[in-house]
């Protein structure tokens, strides 16, 4: 099947909520970089919201702790350490331009960092007053609507799989916050193909929470929907998380603990009550309890009993089957995390139990032999990170009780002011069982994988940045469409040239090799190598203070076994208008792509 598309879009946003449209350019640049390290279907709103908050409430760099700076996810742990050491050694920064003199801070990083830092004293919140909640808080409202003009295939009369709802896709997000002390969030979403109204439910997906900060010993308190992120993601991590990508240091996770949930993703959150207590200066304890209904693939047995094999995380409820599986599984989760947090040493212990009202079974597929069975699962883990001189050492060990183990250990080291290196080793047992793990890996699930990752960042001057990583991995047990043990590798090389502050040029090459069963039309035996490749060239250029231009070209390739190589291509141009100090902005995109097949 061949697909060709010429795409033209023009949009103007009048009276935007941003006080300065230039802020949108900063956030867009960071999000584009972050998206390279995330799964394709991840909702970036949680990160967008965090960056928007920091734009309006910059971190006082001279008073910041390691925990404060971890909110800036584009900073590596070594960069955070170098920044704190620079201030300790040389005194407080007098000008943010001094950031360029700190080891590991190139022009791109400094440019991204400056809008989120300040030199001013922290604003006092001692005058917090309930009487001011209605008048002094901030309100953010976002409405989004979309509909494909043509009739997609899913809305045609396909037996058993026709979408039962309308083609409309809609989203409402609202957030109220006051003095970083109290916040209320609300998300309502309907996907294309879903019903808008079902009984008294206003939308297919509904999420809300109330969060309170700095309430006596309570550092954080959240009622409603929330996310939890600890360590390197082996034991407990909900919400988005980074992985392999052009930022080679992204394999070192930046955990943020308890946060109110603001994403439209319908799977990766908890629903209930959670709190973080500040027990002593460096010791905090997070406790949580959650109960919610999950979507699962139910099986009805002749004796009228039911079992479940997998939890469905797509969030779609469009067909009869998807509606039958909606909210079919009850999930109770409770536990806690004790952490010691200082600027150079973090230690943590996490333990929790999840209980289900349906029995999990493995099914008949051989690759599911070691999957979770039963109704109760206990997970526990230890994580650590330590900064010493020019090295950052980190890792985590996790165990699913009565089943397997998972380990990840890594090292970030600054070999010289111009060269840094990251090494990471991971080993996930084939019988490691965890529904809330989200760690570095090649597979979707955190099990049945061993790998060794190495990456380098080289900055010969302030204007050049070179990145490279190589990852070797193997899967000791079977996988979906892989009927024996398999292995693979991945390599990425990237160069960024910044001739001036208003221009950035990027070149990137990536190659990935995995193994799969032969296709039905391939009568040879044994696993076949599947090789995917891509090459990207891009230029970002600020023509004048109010107009940006981006040009990108990307080529991709796919080859399996002895079959011919397939190629795809994409070219697009962006023109963005954002007049400084104006609330009017607009963008224009012209794009063309050609893909000969699904691959």
XYZ file of C-alpha atoms in Angstrom:
599
model
C 0.000 0.000 0.000
C 1.375 3.392 -0.967
C 0.546 6.571 0.884
C 1.359 10.095 -0.218
C 0.228 13.232 1.530
C 0.695 16.941 1.000
C -0.286 18.728 4.162
C -0.897 22.424 4.635
C -1.939 24.039 7.879
C -2.416 27.607 8.992
C -3.339 28.630 12.504
C -3.555 31.857 14.417
C -4.087 32.001 18.167
C -5.533 35.276 19.337
C -5.417 36.473 22.925
C -3.438 33.485 24.163
C -3.078 33.049 27.897
C 0.711 33.353 27.773
C 1.925 36.765 28.797
C 4.731 36.476 26.295
C 4.375 34.437 23.117
C 8.148 33.977 23.134
C 7.594 31.562 26.031
C 5.834 29.177 23.647
C 9.009 28.934 21.558
C 11.074 27.949 24.622
C 8.606 25.237 25.605
C 8.216 23.964 22.039
C 11.981 23.550 21.704
C 12.185 21.557 24.940
C 9.151 19.412 24.106
C 10.567 18.502 20.704
C 13.737 17.286 22.383
C 11.810 15.437 25.086
C 9.517 13.742 22.568
C 12.542 12.013 21.014
C 13.038 10.157 24.310
C 9.401 9.160 24.830
C 6.945 6.683 23.351
C 4.912 7.962 20.398
C 1.561 7.921 22.231
C 2.693 9.750 25.374
C 0.642 12.808 26.357
C 3.139 15.635 26.857
C 0.699 17.877 28.711
C 2.105 16.932 32.121
C 5.548 18.140 31.054
C 4.065 21.201 29.315
C 2.206 22.154 32.476
C 5.348 21.780 34.572
C 7.373 23.989 32.235
C 4.629 26.622 32.060
C 4.544 26.783 35.844
C 8.308 27.234 36.036
C 8.171 29.988 33.412
C 5.766 31.894 35.647
C 7.565 30.904 38.865
C 11.295 30.634 37.998
C 13.593 28.737 40.339
C 15.893 30.962 42.373
C 19.163 29.399 41.225
C 21.132 30.723 44.214
C 18.821 28.957 46.685
C 17.948 25.883 44.625
C 18.460 22.326 45.815
C 19.074 19.234 43.735
C 15.398 18.315 44.187
C 14.298 21.722 42.817
C 16.531 21.469 39.756
C 15.367 17.919 38.931
C 12.130 19.519 37.743
C 14.114 20.737 34.705
C 14.265 17.364 32.978
C 16.673 18.543 30.273
C 19.397 18.962 32.935
C 21.507 15.867 33.579
C 22.407 14.876 37.166
C 26.027 15.915 36.524
C 24.951 19.334 35.235
C 22.874 19.820 38.378
C 25.848 18.809 40.517
C 28.220 21.117 38.616
C 25.821 24.040 39.019
C 25.488 23.529 42.772
C 29.265 23.111 43.168
C 29.911 26.298 41.178
C 27.690 28.303 43.529
C 29.208 26.698 46.633
C 32.757 27.406 45.414
C 32.366 30.810 43.775
C 29.391 32.267 45.602
C 25.989 33.276 44.332
C 25.480 34.032 40.651
C 25.218 37.739 39.908
C 24.109 37.242 36.310
C 22.601 34.244 34.520
C 25.234 34.739 31.812
C 27.646 33.059 34.264
C 25.966 29.739 33.417
C 28.108 29.589 30.266
C 31.240 29.301 32.419
C 30.041 26.144 34.218
C 31.410 22.816 33.042
C 28.956 20.903 30.865
C 26.757 23.909 30.007
C 26.700 24.435 26.230
C 24.841 27.214 24.401
C 21.781 25.039 23.748
C 21.449 24.071 27.427
C 21.994 27.629 28.652
C 19.433 28.945 26.179
C 16.848 26.446 27.412
C 17.694 27.038 31.060
C 17.619 30.827 31.371
C 13.816 31.341 31.177
C 13.301 28.951 34.107
C 15.822 30.499 36.514
C 15.964 33.766 38.424
C 18.303 35.534 40.833
C 15.540 37.025 42.981
C 14.524 35.941 46.442
C 11.717 33.457 46.853
C 8.284 34.951 47.205
C 6.968 34.452 50.703
C 3.883 32.295 51.048
C 3.378 33.021 54.729
C 0.396 35.238 53.900
C -1.618 32.272 52.643
C -5.305 32.898 53.262
C -8.414 30.860 52.529
C -10.286 34.122 51.977
C -8.098 34.839 48.946
C -8.729 31.513 47.204
C -11.443 32.875 44.960
C -9.765 36.136 43.948
C -6.005 35.578 44.037
C -5.648 32.217 42.309
C -4.871 31.492 38.669
C -7.179 29.671 36.258
C -6.090 27.746 33.153
C -8.633 26.331 30.725
C -7.897 24.402 27.533
C -10.474 23.126 25.046
C -9.517 20.936 22.093
C -11.694 19.515 19.326
C -10.881 17.452 16.257
C -12.649 15.462 13.573
C -11.377 13.721 10.456
C -13.227 15.034 7.395
C -13.275 11.650 5.660
C -15.062 8.618 7.164
C -12.335 6.392 8.710
C -12.456 2.647 8.175
C -13.496 1.979 11.768
C -16.842 3.735 11.226
C -17.850 1.478 8.328
C -19.973 -1.637 8.816
C -17.246 -4.040 9.933
C -18.725 -7.103 11.698
C -18.023 -6.921 15.439
C -15.482 -4.097 15.221
C -17.436 -1.051 14.081
C -16.956 2.094 16.166
C -20.233 2.824 17.935
C -19.707 6.490 18.788
C -19.228 9.679 16.800
C -16.118 10.770 14.898
C -15.636 13.756 17.208
C -12.586 13.935 19.442
C -12.747 16.396 22.340
C -10.740 17.333 25.420
C -11.304 19.733 28.316
C -8.582 20.601 30.823
C -8.987 22.984 33.741
C -6.588 23.858 36.526
C -6.867 26.263 39.434
C -3.832 27.045 41.597
C -3.101 29.443 44.429
C 0.367 30.420 45.681
C 1.768 26.940 44.990
C -0.208 25.818 48.033
C -3.546 24.590 46.709
C -4.437 23.309 43.240
C -7.453 21.673 41.633
C -7.300 19.885 38.286
C -9.952 18.463 35.977
C -9.647 16.490 32.717
C -12.509 15.275 30.500
C -11.836 13.473 27.228
C -13.657 11.670 24.438
C -11.784 9.765 21.729
C -13.060 9.406 18.180
C -15.475 6.477 18.035
C -16.554 6.743 21.675
C -19.945 7.829 22.993
C -20.192 11.375 24.373
C -22.824 10.629 26.994
C -23.385 7.302 28.731
C -26.031 7.585 31.423
C -24.890 10.381 33.732
C -21.256 10.373 32.581
C -20.314 13.545 30.695
C -17.335 12.025 28.893
C -15.655 8.672 28.344
C -12.712 9.670 30.541
C -12.973 11.829 33.654
C -10.106 12.718 36.001
C -9.883 15.195 38.896
C -7.691 15.933 41.900
C -7.137 18.358 44.757
C -3.556 18.909 45.943
C -2.217 20.797 48.956
C 1.456 21.615 49.577
C 3.345 22.605 52.735
C 0.588 21.850 55.231
C 2.438 21.354 58.497
C 4.427 18.131 58.272
C 2.700 17.322 54.996
C 4.996 18.271 52.154
C 2.340 17.122 49.656
C -1.216 15.846 49.932
C -3.281 14.719 46.923
C -6.914 13.624 46.842
C -8.123 12.087 43.592
C -5.860 11.095 40.703
C -2.087 11.158 41.139
C 1.165 9.728 39.799
C 4.140 8.206 41.628
C 7.720 8.130 40.342
C 10.585 6.667 42.361
C 14.135 5.592 41.578
C 14.826 4.318 38.071
C 11.304 3.037 37.455
C 11.872 -0.659 38.204
C 9.569 -0.777 41.233
C 7.072 2.078 40.886
C 6.690 4.640 38.111
C 3.439 5.994 36.669
C 3.053 8.749 34.108
C 5.564 9.572 31.410
C 9.206 8.573 31.698
C 12.266 9.050 29.544
C 14.290 6.366 27.805
C 16.875 6.071 25.070
C 17.157 9.061 22.765
C 19.423 11.816 21.412
C 19.967 13.055 24.969
C 22.202 10.164 26.011
C 21.897 11.096 29.706
C 18.123 10.515 29.638
C 18.690 6.864 30.612
C 19.275 8.195 34.144
C 15.698 8.770 35.337
C 14.801 11.973 37.212
C 12.157 10.852 39.694
C 9.807 13.423 41.228
C 7.867 11.328 43.757
C 4.207 12.230 44.266
C 2.460 14.572 41.819
C -1.185 15.352 40.975
C -2.090 13.705 37.680
C -2.891 16.006 34.746
C -2.457 13.823 31.655
C -5.236 12.491 29.429
C -3.624 9.032 29.398
C -6.306 6.753 30.834
C -4.006 4.044 32.193
C -0.966 5.348 34.063
C -2.362 6.897 37.238
C -3.640 6.050 40.712
C -6.976 7.129 42.192
C -7.385 7.677 45.910
C -5.306 9.456 48.567
C -1.535 9.985 48.763
C 0.722 12.120 50.931
C 4.388 12.904 51.460
C 5.457 13.594 55.040
C 8.670 15.492 55.822
C 9.825 13.462 58.818
C 13.245 15.075 59.216
C 15.365 17.496 57.193
C 16.480 14.906 54.625
C 13.988 12.106 55.232
C 10.489 11.895 53.798
C 7.826 9.210 53.657
C 5.200 8.842 50.929
C 2.137 6.688 51.588
C -0.682 5.958 49.179
C -3.846 3.966 48.635
C -5.688 3.669 45.347
C -8.746 1.896 44.016
C -9.973 2.098 40.449
C -11.607 0.030 37.739
C -9.328 -1.052 34.906
C -9.995 -2.378 31.405
C -9.103 -6.046 30.995
C -9.444 -8.892 28.495
C -12.037 -11.106 30.200
C -12.562 -14.804 29.453
C -15.840 -16.524 30.350
C -15.542 -20.217 31.296
C -18.248 -22.943 30.955
C -18.942 -22.794 34.720
C -19.740 -19.036 34.334
C -16.536 -17.990 36.115
C -14.311 -15.320 34.590
C -10.566 -14.814 34.421
C -8.354 -12.134 32.950
C -5.132 -12.351 30.969
C -4.015 -8.756 30.367
C -4.808 -5.189 31.397
C -5.713 -3.054 28.394
C -4.053 0.367 28.515
C -5.186 1.936 25.230
C -8.069 3.816 26.866
C -10.302 3.215 23.828
C -13.967 2.250 24.292
C -15.306 2.282 20.735
C -16.356 -1.252 19.794
C -18.557 -3.851 21.481
C -15.490 -5.752 22.670
C -13.784 -2.652 24.079
C -16.993 -1.635 25.871
C -17.380 -5.147 27.297
C -13.857 -4.986 28.724
C -14.253 -1.444 30.087
C -13.959 -1.275 33.900
C -14.020 -5.078 34.078
C -11.195 -5.341 36.624
C -11.049 -3.926 40.148
C -7.558 -2.869 41.282
C -6.568 -1.950 44.844
C -3.015 -0.679 45.421
C -1.481 0.499 48.693
C 2.045 0.989 49.972
C 4.769 3.463 50.810
C 8.191 4.869 49.966
C 10.830 6.030 52.441
C 13.553 8.281 51.025
C 16.712 10.038 52.167
C 17.319 13.054 49.909
C 20.334 15.344 49.911
C 22.223 17.234 47.219
C 24.685 14.395 46.571
C 23.063 11.246 48.012
C 19.592 9.783 47.487
C 18.447 6.474 48.990
C 14.988 4.963 48.815
C 12.925 1.924 49.772
C 9.588 1.282 48.033
C 7.075 -1.458 48.810
C 3.436 -1.939 47.853
C 0.772 -4.564 47.184
C -1.766 -4.688 44.354
C -4.946 -6.756 44.705
C -7.362 -7.660 41.882
C -10.931 -8.970 41.902
C -10.301 -11.317 38.951
C -7.791 -14.147 38.592
C -4.985 -13.567 36.084
C -4.146 -16.534 33.833
C -1.264 -16.887 31.380
C -3.237 -18.152 28.381
C -1.967 -20.631 25.802
C 0.839 -18.571 24.207
C 4.263 -19.953 25.134
C 5.823 -16.506 25.483
C 3.366 -15.753 28.353
C 4.554 -18.727 30.418
C 6.124 -16.522 33.122
C 3.429 -13.828 33.233
C 1.657 -12.982 36.498
C -1.077 -15.350 37.706
C -3.409 -14.991 40.668
C -4.968 -12.010 42.438
C -2.227 -10.542 44.651
C 1.172 -9.133 43.761
C 3.746 -7.596 46.109
C 6.590 -5.488 44.711
C 9.505 -4.021 46.593
C 12.712 -2.267 45.608
C 15.770 -0.278 46.670
C 17.142 2.657 44.672
C 20.165 4.886 45.069
C 22.103 7.727 43.465
C 25.371 9.302 44.578
C 27.427 12.157 43.174
C 31.145 12.180 43.925
C 33.437 14.646 42.189
C 32.829 14.190 38.449
C 30.814 10.958 38.742
C 27.129 10.193 39.227
C 26.386 6.594 40.241
C 22.810 5.337 40.284
C 20.711 2.203 40.198
C 17.851 0.132 41.526
C 17.115 -3.454 42.542
C 13.508 -4.654 42.469
C 11.752 -7.898 43.347
C 8.272 -9.259 42.754
C 7.630 -11.526 45.736
C 7.540 -15.245 44.795
C 8.819 -14.355 41.314
C 11.812 -12.688 39.661
C 14.245 -9.808 40.116
C 15.210 -6.768 38.086
C 18.414 -4.728 38.294
C 19.672 -1.552 36.673
C 22.947 0.211 37.453
C 24.476 3.187 35.713
C 27.362 5.635 35.723
C 27.572 9.201 34.438
C 31.090 10.594 34.382
C 32.639 13.803 33.123
C 35.923 12.656 31.553
C 36.931 16.229 30.742
C 35.224 19.635 30.467
C 34.349 18.685 26.871
C 33.571 14.963 27.117
C 31.060 13.067 29.246
C 30.142 9.389 29.222
C 27.213 7.289 30.419
C 27.181 3.520 30.972
C 24.138 1.480 31.956
C 23.634 -2.223 32.569
C 20.198 -3.774 32.986
C 19.042 -7.305 33.770
C 15.339 -8.081 34.027
C 14.377 -11.704 34.806
C 11.835 -13.357 32.527
C 9.566 -13.895 35.548
C 9.838 -10.373 36.978
C 6.218 -9.239 37.361
C 5.199 -5.608 37.836
C 2.251 -3.623 36.470
C 3.779 -0.264 37.449
C 7.352 -0.514 36.162
C 8.618 1.919 33.520
C 12.386 1.562 33.201
C 14.952 1.825 30.414
C 14.580 -1.036 27.986
C 13.895 -2.145 24.448
C 10.701 -4.034 25.204
C 7.386 -2.598 26.404
C 7.328 -4.698 29.567
C 10.111 -4.605 32.139
C 11.078 -8.293 32.051
C 12.952 -10.851 29.936
C 15.762 -8.492 28.919
C 19.469 -7.935 29.426
C 21.333 -5.011 27.956
C 24.438 -2.843 28.010
C 24.210 0.808 26.970
C 27.043 3.269 26.377
C 26.824 6.894 25.295
C 29.026 9.959 24.868
C 28.432 13.701 24.717
C 31.304 15.650 23.157
C 31.345 19.461 23.129
C 34.565 20.607 21.420
C 33.331 24.205 21.583
C 30.268 26.117 22.725
C 28.836 25.882 19.206
C 29.234 22.137 18.519
C 27.608 19.220 20.336
C 28.102 15.599 19.296
C 26.181 12.676 20.792
C 26.457 8.946 20.216
C 25.063 5.891 21.947
C 25.270 2.149 21.344
C 22.933 -0.345 22.993
C 23.312 -4.136 22.882
C 20.420 -6.209 24.201
C 19.113 -9.769 24.290
C 15.881 -11.486 25.270
C 16.523 -14.857 27.004
C 12.923 -16.053 26.617
C 10.303 -15.971 23.862
C 8.426 -12.806 22.862
C 5.406 -11.944 20.746
C 6.263 -12.962 17.148
C 9.648 -14.277 18.360
C 9.617 -18.031 19.056
C 13.107 -18.365 20.537
C 15.712 -16.339 22.400
C 16.760 -13.279 20.389
C 19.128 -10.326 20.415
C 19.690 -6.956 18.787
C 21.470 -3.630 18.884
C 20.850 0.057 18.323
C 23.145 2.970 17.466
C 22.494 6.700 17.179
C 24.849 9.504 16.106
C 23.863 13.171 16.255
C 25.571 16.504 15.696
C 24.260 19.985 16.535
C 25.879 23.158 15.236
C 24.850 26.522 16.691
C 26.610 29.196 14.590
C 24.741 31.913 16.474
C 22.050 32.186 19.116
C 19.336 32.495 16.471
C 20.264 29.403 14.440
C 20.614 25.673 15.095
C 21.516 22.953 12.570
C 21.011 19.260 13.375
C 22.101 16.032 11.660
C 21.141 12.595 13.002
C 21.528 8.958 11.926
C 19.951 5.988 13.712
C 20.048 2.223 13.053
C 18.257 -0.549 14.942
C 18.460 -4.339 14.522
C 16.046 -6.844 16.076
C 14.950 -10.407 15.306
C 11.505 -11.776 14.431
C 9.835 -14.917 13.157
C 9.797 -15.220 9.352
C 6.744 -13.883 7.515
C 4.096 -16.285 6.224
C 5.527 -15.926 2.708
C 9.057 -16.764 3.892
C 9.509 -20.549 3.985
C 13.041 -20.516 5.443
C 13.653 -21.438 9.076
C 15.051 -19.429 11.975
C 14.640 -15.857 13.156
C 15.084 -13.058 10.625
C 16.953 -9.819 11.192
C 14.763 -6.714 11.050
C 16.795 -3.568 10.366
C 15.295 -0.097 10.701
C 17.210 3.046 9.801
C 16.558 6.780 9.770
C 18.421 9.959 8.851
C 17.336 13.482 9.773
C 18.523 16.955 8.794
C 16.950 20.029 10.382
C 17.550 23.747 10.707
C 15.924 26.171 13.157
C 16.425 29.846 12.380
C 15.024 32.980 13.982
C 14.770 35.360 11.040
C 13.816 38.339 13.198
C 12.701 38.653 16.816
C 9.101 37.769 15.924
C 9.514 35.137 13.171
C 11.014 31.641 13.414
C 11.634 29.222 10.563
C 12.149 25.452 10.813
C 12.984 23.091 7.975
C 13.200 19.311 8.422
C 13.863 16.367 6.130
C 13.818 12.741 7.261
C 14.418 9.449 5.447
C 13.578 6.030 6.913
C 14.208 2.444 5.830
C 12.939 -1.016 6.779
C 14.329 -4.420 5.800
C 13.390 -7.895 7.039
C 15.432 -10.934 6.071
C 16.002 -11.173 2.331
C 12.990 -9.059 1.371
C 13.642 -5.759 -0.477
C 14.299 -2.634 1.571
C 11.362 -0.251 1.992
C 11.897 3.517 2.199
C 9.870 6.436 3.527
C 10.439 10.185 3.501
C 9.168 13.336 5.170
C 9.788 17.020 4.412
C 8.162 19.958 6.155
C 8.609 23.686 6.727
C 7.330 25.662 9.709
C 6.903 29.421 9.958
C 6.070 30.761 13.429
C 5.043 34.281 14.366
C 5.356 35.345 18.011
C 5.811 39.050 18.560
C 7.529 39.750 21.912
C 5.188 41.053 24.635
C 2.201 40.373 22.386
C -0.666 37.948 23.006
C -1.014 37.204 19.300
C 0.840 34.315 17.685
C 0.446 32.113 14.626
C 2.082 29.297 12.705
C 2.114 27.889 9.200
C 3.235 24.372 8.216
C 3.679 22.807 4.789
C 4.497 19.081 4.847
C 4.883 16.143 2.469
C 5.483 12.487 3.275
C 5.544 9.188 1.409
C 5.302 5.773 3.100
C 5.020 2.644 0.913
C 3.759 0.413 3.757
C 2.883 0.200 7.453
C 6.511 -0.617 8.290
